Amino acid sequence: METGAATGTFAGVDVALTPLVGRRAETARIARLLSGARLVTLSGTGGVGKTRLALRVAAGAARSAFPDGVYVAELADLRDPELLAPSVLGTLDAANPGRPGADATAVLAARLRERRALLVLDNCEHLLDACARLTDTLLRAAPGLRVLATSRQPLGIAGEQVFPVEPLPVPDADAGAGQGNGLRVLSGNPAVALFTDRAAAVLPGFTLTSADAAAVAELVRRLDGLPFAIELAAARIRSLTPQEILERLTDRFALLTGGSSVATDRQRTLRALIDWSHDLCTARERLLWARASVFRGGFDLEGLEQVCADAELPPAALLDTLDGLVARSIVNCRQVNGRSRYHMLETVREYGHERLAASGSLDALRGRHRDRYAELTARAGREWFGPRQVDWFTRLRLDHPNLRAALEFCLERPGQARAGLALAVSPRHYWITAGLLPEGCHWLSQLLTADRAQDEGDDAAGTDAAVRVQALVTETYLRILQGDPEDEVRRALAACEAVARRGGHRRESAWVRHHHGILAVWREDFASAAELFARAHSEFRALGCLDAALECRVKFAIANAYGGQAAVADEACREVEEAARAHDESWLRGMALLARALLALRADAPADAITHARAAIARLRPFQDWWDVAMCVEVIAWSTRDDPRRTARLLGVLHLLWESLGGRLGAAPFMRARHLRFDAAAREALSAAAFDREFRRGARATVDEAMAYVLEDAAGVPGLTRRESQIAELVAEGLTNKDIAARLTIAQRTAENHVERILDKLGFASRTQLAVWTYEQRDEPAGSRRRPGPTERAPADRRAEP
């Protein structure tokens, strides 16, 4: 077992009989900490593997660093603080525990005073104060003593070095599984490797196969990489397949039982393990744990105050209560964009959710949670056009699981559909820029149906309500971008136009005209499209909707650029760029750069087209606006006609991007004919095998890898791609891999892989060296920047400025 395993003895240290999987780096880091610090505490949630990790470190240290012994005191079953010192003394010398009636602490101090020894105190959380007092006394009395503690909460004494033990890394949700090289990579993932190892122990001959790979990957993801939960799930392999275990995970506390028969009771079932943590919490901490379970994917302090505080849990007490849950490893905290963000492992959250449901407060808390995110999205909609545009998008993407939870509540509760529609349409661009067209359509369709049923027979209150009209128009636009059949979306637009006209909704009427302009572009009727965009632009200006007016203006520029009206398109681009710059807006500036890339392409200036398209991607990518990024990549592919291998790979990247959007399109409709011509030309210039190889390299890459390839000639730091340069800059700012992942909205493992690749590429041994070198590059003139030589190293003792 990863926690509470059957044990054997090695050099006086209890060592688990099953192998420790995926903790080699942590073991080395803890050993290094112990060489310099006298007290190291491994902290983390129950079942994360603190005990196993401590035992492995102790076993490795027994031979050399601590010649006078390594001693392990298991405290889980100890309840009386008065018995702590005698219990530890018994571990130190079971045959000679000291004189009856003697002060056990004093005897311990005397016996350890001249020793170079390591004392492991395992499971301190329920005796925290007593463990802290004893440890402090012993460290003061015995200068050669080191203490390694495991606890869900740090001891909190001077000189303590806290090492947070994280769950095992899990496979990325979008990583390929089960095919060729993907199966080998998946097998090397620590969480998957642990499941496979423990499953083989109960079902000899079990190995990971392509048939089981996807289910095992999803299973360990759903279990948060928590070793104890993974081991309990693996034990079910005797009677269930991985897919069947996954399907039954909805009631994980009933499924995940039956740990080691020699383990303590709390280490035999997942529920008992978390019950142990719950029992150690104060009444207010238990209340906040339950209430915070309404959040999904994480939350910030502002959201917690708005949703969870009331007379029973006053706002003034909330921060201290939250801090208690963080200290007990119930809630985890990380810094994202300079602000604290909190989350619970899904297993811990579900436990709290059960408690909340049992209290009878679930609906009330979910309603407050919905109100919080309705307010947040409304604010995002109001501030979208301006300097906080990227910040708002990043914030909404971080809170996307919470948006889903709020929308689910609106669908599940009678009378809430209209509130759900308001939540789903603000800000208008979210579903589009986030590349979530199918999901946006799903929510809008479901909510519109529920709203229609709710207001059946009341046309004035239902069909003509402003938010309903806005939802109808937005859903139709998402269906256009998905590539739904034109006759279907034309009928939908006609219905939208009739409803908007009947209710006097001028803004939505203008959007209908804009949508007709998009369809005209699809048909390559650029003159009609330009006219429609111009009329919509005028209507939005009259209504004072500057952001909508500029969106129509930039699409007017794109239609004219592709249609050959260069002077008109150039003038429109300048107008959009000036207005967007004045408001410090990003997305429209990216779209204007796309229009300029199309103009350069028409002028037969491929180098300029590539430059503009790459600059556009830099503006659009923070929004994950893969629709418009795909058009930029299309321009770059067309501009590399003298390099068919590169063209083939870029065509693969385009396939990847369109697949990620989940629609029916394989190219923007007005670009399809030219796309097919370049595809045919590349195929003709290469052998079938060579074309397929390059195409697959683009299509099977991650989005990050694909973008690095698209932008590889535009590196900001010598020797690195643009994405690698961006990550090097973030390392220089002092961000951790978690912070980098959150900042760039990528998986943490992807960020880790980038950092490792950068260190390898530049020949550096540490992040500090990379940070120092990156700062030095900032001070060099662009023409004199250089990569380090093959043996060059940045000074290891220099620190990057914060």
XYZ file of N, CA, C and O in Angstrom, residues 271-390:
480
model
N -13.113 6.417 2.748
C -13.951 7.217 3.637
C -13.336 7.340 5.029
O -13.307 8.433 5.616
N -12.833 6.238 5.563
C -12.240 6.292 6.896
C -11.024 7.208 6.918
O -10.791 7.929 7.895
N -10.270 7.211 5.829
C -9.083 8.061 5.758
C -9.480 9.532 5.826
O -8.857 10.330 6.534
N -10.561 9.901 5.109
C -10.972 11.304 5.115
C -11.759 11.635 6.376
O -11.723 12.769 6.857
N -12.474 10.646 6.931
C -13.119 10.850 8.233
C -12.088 11.312 9.271
O -12.361 12.171 10.115
N -10.912 10.718 9.205
C -9.824 11.051 10.139
C -9.486 12.540 10.021
O -9.374 13.251 11.032
N -9.364 13.053 8.802
C -9.084 14.481 8.612
C -10.248 15.334 9.106
O -10.048 16.372 9.742
N -11.461 14.891 8.821
C -12.651 15.655 9.211
C -12.739 15.765 10.730
O -13.074 16.826 11.282
N -12.426 14.688 11.425
C -12.499 14.685 12.884
C -11.506 15.663 13.509
O -11.734 16.162 14.624
N -10.398 15.920 12.820
C -9.379 16.818 13.361
C -9.715 18.287 13.163
O -9.048 19.156 13.727
N -10.728 18.584 12.339
C -11.089 19.968 12.037
C -11.959 20.567 13.134
O -12.695 19.862 13.832
N -11.913 21.892 13.241
C -12.828 22.590 14.132
C -14.221 22.616 13.487
O -14.383 22.310 12.294
N -15.221 23.029 14.268
C -16.594 23.080 13.746
C -16.687 24.029 12.557
O -17.359 23.726 11.554
N -16.043 25.184 12.658
C -16.084 26.139 11.539
C -15.342 25.595 10.313
O -15.751 25.824 9.176
N -14.236 24.901 10.539
C -13.501 24.318 9.406
C -14.340 23.267 8.698
O -14.348 23.197 7.463
N -15.065 22.456 9.455
C -15.949 21.463 8.835
C -17.047 22.147 8.031
O -17.400 21.700 6.923
N -17.582 23.238 8.572
C -18.650 23.961 7.876
C -18.137 24.555 6.572
O -18.800 24.448 5.521
N -16.963 25.170 6.618
C -16.410 25.761 5.403
C -16.032 24.684 4.393
O -16.217 24.871 3.182
N -15.506 23.556 4.848
C -15.188 22.436 3.957
C -16.437 22.025 3.185
O -16.405 21.892 1.947
N -17.547 21.859 3.895
C -18.793 21.459 3.228
C -19.259 22.533 2.257
O -19.616 22.246 1.107
N -19.256 23.771 2.687
C -19.774 24.842 1.830
C -18.894 25.087 0.610
O -19.393 25.323 -0.497
N -17.582 25.021 0.803
C -16.665 25.248 -0.327
C -16.759 24.153 -1.376
O -16.278 24.323 -2.499
N -17.402 23.042 -1.032
C -17.530 21.941 -2.003
C -18.444 22.300 -3.162
O -18.483 21.568 -4.158
N -19.192 23.415 -3.082
C -20.024 23.810 -4.225
C -19.162 24.340 -5.363
O -19.608 24.393 -6.513
N -17.930 24.748 -5.055
C -17.026 25.210 -6.104
C -16.420 24.002 -6.812
O -16.146 22.972 -6.203
N -16.193 24.162 -8.096
C -15.513 23.123 -8.867
C -14.275 23.709 -9.528
O -14.317 24.816 -10.060
N -13.204 22.963 -9.471
C -11.993 23.393 -10.158
C -11.213 24.477 -9.449
O -10.166 24.890 -9.918
N -11.706 24.979 -8.327
C -10.975 25.991 -7.578
C -11.808 27.234 -7.318
O -12.905 27.397 -7.857
N -11.272 28.117 -6.479
C -11.987 29.330 -6.129
C -10.994 30.330 -5.568
O -9.857 29.989 -5.223
N -11.424 31.595 -5.483
C -10.597 32.614 -4.854
C -11.281 33.095 -3.583
O -12.419 32.705 -3.276
N -10.587 33.940 -2.828
C -11.117 34.382 -1.545
C -12.381 35.212 -1.727
O -13.338 35.090 -0.947
N -12.418 36.037 -2.747
C -13.598 36.857 -3.006
C -14.829 35.987 -3.241
O -15.911 36.243 -2.690
N -14.682 34.943 -4.042
C -15.801 34.041 -4.297
C -16.218 33.303 -3.041
O -17.412 33.101 -2.778
N -15.228 32.882 -2.249
C -15.534 32.159 -1.017
C -16.336 33.037 -0.058
O -17.312 32.589 0.552
N -15.939 34.295 0.056
C -16.651 35.219 0.943
C -18.084 35.433 0.472
O -19.017 35.476 1.278
N -18.255 35.562 -0.836
C -19.587 35.846 -1.366
C -20.526 34.650 -1.223
O -21.715 34.817 -0.975
N -20.003 33.440 -1.372
C -20.852 32.247 -1.391
C -21.001 31.618 -0.001
O -22.085 31.153 0.362
N -19.950 31.605 0.784
C -19.930 30.776 1.997
C -20.158 31.525 3.301
O -20.460 30.908 4.323
N -19.967 32.841 3.310
C -20.074 33.578 4.566
C -21.524 33.909 4.894
O -22.324 34.194 4.012
N -21.852 33.855 6.182
C -23.159 34.288 6.683
C -23.043 34.436 8.192
O -21.939 34.470 8.746
N -24.171 34.515 8.898
C -24.124 34.702 10.348
C -23.449 33.527 11.053
O -22.759 33.701 12.063
N -23.645 32.325 10.512
C -23.045 31.141 11.126
C -21.544 31.064 10.884
O -20.797 30.519 11.704
N -21.112 31.596 9.755
C -19.694 31.634 9.391
C -19.375 33.070 8.973
O -19.358 33.396 7.793
N -19.137 33.968 9.935
C -18.998 35.400 9.639
C -17.820 35.696 8.717
O -16.790 34.998 8.776
N -17.945 36.730 7.867
C -16.831 37.097 6.979
C -15.527 37.326 7.733
O -14.456 36.986 7.241
N -15.614 37.890 8.938
C -14.401 38.173 9.702
C -13.655 36.902 10.104
O -12.445 36.927 10.343
N -14.387 35.787 10.190
C -13.761 34.524 10.601
C -13.350 33.662 9.407
O -12.687 32.630 9.590
N -13.728 34.084 8.224
C -13.557 33.207 7.060
C -12.088 32.960 6.734
O -11.683 31.820 6.472
N -11.286 34.019 6.736
C -9.891 33.863 6.330
C -9.137 32.932 7.282
O -8.387 32.062 6.844
N -9.341 33.111 8.586
C -8.664 32.233 9.550
C -9.137 30.783 9.394
O -8.340 29.843 9.531
N -10.427 30.611 9.120
C -10.954 29.255 8.926
C -10.366 28.617 7.676
O -9.970 27.444 7.688
N -10.285 29.393 6.607
C -9.669 28.900 5.370
C -8.206 28.555 5.612
O -7.722 27.513 5.149
N -7.513 29.420 6.341
C -6.103 29.166 6.633
C -5.936 27.857 7.397
O -4.977 27.105 7.174
N -6.900 27.564 8.284
C -6.847 26.290 9.002
C -6.987 25.102 8.079
O -6.285 24.094 8.230
N -7.880 25.205 7.085
C -8.050 24.111 6.131
C -6.822 23.954 5.239
O -6.454 22.834 4.860
N -6.181 25.071 4.882
C -4.938 24.994 4.107
C -3.854 24.330 4.940
O -3.122 23.453 4.465
N -3.762 24.729 6.211
C -2.736 24.147 7.092
C -2.939 22.652 7.263
O -1.969 21.891 7.381
N -4.204 22.196 7.264
C -4.495 20.768 7.444
C -4.466 20.003 6.121
O -4.803 18.822 6.077
N -4.082 20.670 5.036
C -3.978 20.036 3.705
C -5.329 19.577 3.164
O -5.385 18.707 2.297
N -6.418 20.152 3.669
C -7.738 19.898 3.090
C -7.907 20.731 1.835
O -8.425 20.280 0.818
N -7.473 21.985 1.919
C -7.511 22.923 0.797
C -6.074 23.219 0.398
O -5.209 23.409 1.254
N -5.820 23.233 -0.891
C -4.497 23.578 -1.414
C -4.529 24.999 -1.958
O -5.550 25.465 -2.454
N -3.411 25.674 -1.871
C -3.318 27.062 -2.319
C -2.164 27.211 -3.300
O -1.089 26.629 -3.096
N -2.378 27.973 -4.356
C -1.288 28.308 -5.270
C -1.477 29.743 -5.737
O -2.573 30.297 -5.688
N -0.382 30.335 -6.180
C -0.421 31.707 -6.668
C -0.613 31.706 -8.181
O 0.140 31.052 -8.905
N -1.614 32.424 -8.643
C -1.907 32.523 -10.073
C -2.053 33.998 -10.416
O -2.918 34.688 -9.860
N -1.174 34.479 -11.289
C -1.220 35.884 -11.698
C -1.199 36.826 -10.497
O -1.919 37.838 -10.448
N -0.392 36.471 -9.507
C -0.243 37.342 -8.355
C -1.356 37.262 -7.336
O -1.388 38.054 -6.390
N -2.297 36.336 -7.491
C -3.411 36.203 -6.555
C -3.490 34.759 -6.077
O -3.095 33.831 -6.789
N -4.007 34.586 -4.870
C -4.135 33.242 -4.305
C -5.377 32.565 -4.868
O -6.447 33.171 -4.943
N -5.204 31.317 -5.250
C -6.324 30.519 -5.735
C -6.288 29.183 -4.988
O -5.224 28.599 -4.784
N -7.458 28.707 -4.611
C -7.575 27.535 -3.747
C -8.328 26.422 -4.464
O -9.186 26.681 -5.314
N -8.005 25.191 -4.098
C -8.761 24.068 -4.653
C -8.646 22.867 -3.706
O -7.733 22.793 -2.884
N -9.594 21.962 -3.851
C -9.568 20.703 -3.115
C -9.423 19.566 -4.120
O -9.941 19.660 -5.246
N -8.731 18.513 -3.726
C -8.758 17.305 -4.542
C -10.209 16.875 -4.702
O -11.034 17.051 -3.798
N -10.530 16.312 -5.836
C -11.925 15.965 -6.106
C -12.480 14.987 -5.074
O -13.648 15.067 -4.680
N -11.650 14.075 -4.619
C -12.095 13.132 -3.593
C -12.469 13.866 -2.310
O -13.490 13.574 -1.676
N -11.663 14.828 -1.917
C -11.936 15.622 -0.716
C -13.177 16.488 -0.929
O -14.009 16.637 -0.032
N -13.312 17.055 -2.126
C -14.472 17.898 -2.421
C -15.764 17.081 -2.365
O -16.785 17.531 -1.817
N -15.758 15.881 -2.926
C -16.959 15.051 -2.917
C -17.367 14.677 -1.494
O -18.559 14.609 -1.175
N -16.385 14.443 -0.645
C -16.686 14.155 0.757
C -17.413 15.345 1.387
O -18.438 15.188 2.065
N -16.893 16.555 1.167
C -17.544 17.745 1.680
C -18.924 17.944 1.088
O -19.858 18.394 1.775
N -19.081 17.593 -0.186
C -20.372 17.750 -0.862
C -21.419 16.830 -0.224
O -22.596 17.215 -0.084
N -21.017 15.630 0.135
C -21.932 14.726 0.843
C -22.386 15.338 2.159
O -23.567 15.279 2.530
N -21.452 15.933 2.884
C -21.791 16.577 4.154
C -22.734 17.756 3.937
O -23.666 17.974 4.731
N -22.506 18.518 2.887
C -23.368 19.668 2.605
C -24.785 19.212 2.262
O -25.768 19.791 2.735
N -24.883 18.158 1.439
C -26.201 17.638 1.076
C -26.933 17.126 2.318
O -28.146 17.350 2.482
N -26.225 16.463 3.213
C -26.850 15.931 4.425
C -27.332 17.043 5.351
O -28.282 16.857 6.119
N -26.705 18.227 5.249
C -27.090 19.337 6.122
C -28.366 20.023 5.668
O -28.934 20.833 6.405
N -28.817 19.749 4.432
C -30.009 20.394 3.899
C -29.750 21.767 3.299
O -30.696 22.473 2.920
N -28.484 22.177 3.182
C -28.142 23.522 2.704
C -27.652 23.543 1.261
O -27.228 24.596 0.778
N -27.696 22.400 0.593
C -27.077 22.316 -0.730
C -27.702 23.293 -1.723
O -26.989 24.040 -2.404
N -29.030 23.325 -1.835
C -29.669 24.195 -2.814
C -29.374 25.663 -2.550
O -29.139 26.442 -3.482
N -29.415 26.057 -1.296
C -29.146 27.459 -0.962
C -27.729 27.851 -1.355
O -27.505 28.930 -1.934
N -26.758 26.974 -1.073
C -25.361 27.273 -1.431
C -25.175 27.276 -2.941
O -24.447 28.116 -3.483
N -25.820 26.351 -3.645
C -25.692 26.329 -5.108
C -26.307 27.593 -5.717
O -25.803 28.112 -6.719
N -27.398 28.082 -5.119
C -27.991 29.319 -5.609
C -27.054 30.503 -5.419
O -26.896 31.339 -6.321
N -26.406 30.580 -4.272
C -25.441 31.661 -4.038
C -24.234 31.527 -4.959
O -23.682 32.527 -5.438
N -23.830 30.279 -5.202
C -22.728 30.024 -6.139
C -23.103 30.505 -7.538
O -22.320 31.174 -8.222
N -24.334 30.188 -7.977
C -24.784 30.651 -9.304
C -24.794 32.182 -9.371
O -24.334 32.771 -10.358
N -25.283 32.820 -8.318
C -25.323 34.281 -8.308
C -23.922 34.873 -8.410
O -23.718 35.897 -9.072
N -22.968 34.236 -7.759
C -21.581 34.704 -7.822
C -21.076 34.715 -9.261
O -20.485 35.701 -9.722
N -21.321 33.636 -9.996
C -20.766 33.556 -11.352
C -21.611 34.312 -12.372
O -21.078 34.747 -13.402
N -22.880 34.535 -12.077
C -23.678 35.433 -12.913
C -23.127 36.853 -12.817
O -22.985 37.566 -13.824
N -22.801 37.267 -11.602
C -22.229 38.602 -11.393
C -20.854 38.707 -12.050
O -20.515 39.713 -12.677
N -20.044 37.645 -11.908
C -18.689 37.671 -12.466
C -18.714 37.772 -13.986
O -17.981 38.575 -14.582
N -19.554 36.965 -14.640
C -19.602 37.013 -16.103
C -20.191 38.331 -16.596
O -19.791 38.837 -17.649
N -21.147 38.899 -15.844
C -21.691 40.205 -16.235
C -20.610 41.280 -16.174
O -20.492 42.121 -17.078
N -19.784 41.235 -15.127
C -18.661 42.184 -15.037
C -17.682 41.976 -16.181
O -17.172 42.940 -16.771
N -17.410 40.716 -16.491
C -16.498 40.428 -17.602
C -17.047 40.993 -18.899
O -16.302 41.554 -19.715
N -18.371 40.858 -19.111
C -18.981 41.400 -20.321
C -18.847 42.908 -20.402
O -18.550 43.465 -21.472
N -19.028 43.592 -19.269
C -18.932 45.057 -19.272
C -17.509 45.528 -19.511
O -17.289 46.585 -20.112
N -16.525 44.777 -19.028
C -15.129 45.216 -19.107
C -14.340 44.514 -20.208
O -13.112 44.675 -20.287
N -15.027 43.734 -21.030
C -14.329 42.935 -22.041
C -13.547 43.805 -23.017
O -12.428 43.478 -23.402
N -14.144 44.912 -23.434
C -13.498 45.796 -24.402
C -12.608 46.776 -23.638
O -13.067 47.822 -23.177
N -11.340 46.397 -23.461
C -10.448 47.268 -22.723
C -9.201 46.550 -22.265
O -8.909 45.423 -22.692
N -8.452 47.173 -21.377
C -7.135 46.635 -20.991
C -7.191 45.335 -20.210
O -6.183 44.634 -20.121
N -8.357 44.974 -19.636
C -8.447 43.762 -18.822
C -8.975 42.562 -19.632
O -9.341 41.544 -19.049
N -9.005 42.695 -20.933
C -9.615 41.659 -21.761
C -8.955 40.293 -21.561
O -9.637 39.292 -21.295
N -7.634 40.249 -21.644
C -6.933 38.975 -21.472
C -7.087 38.475 -20.035
O -7.291 37.275 -19.796
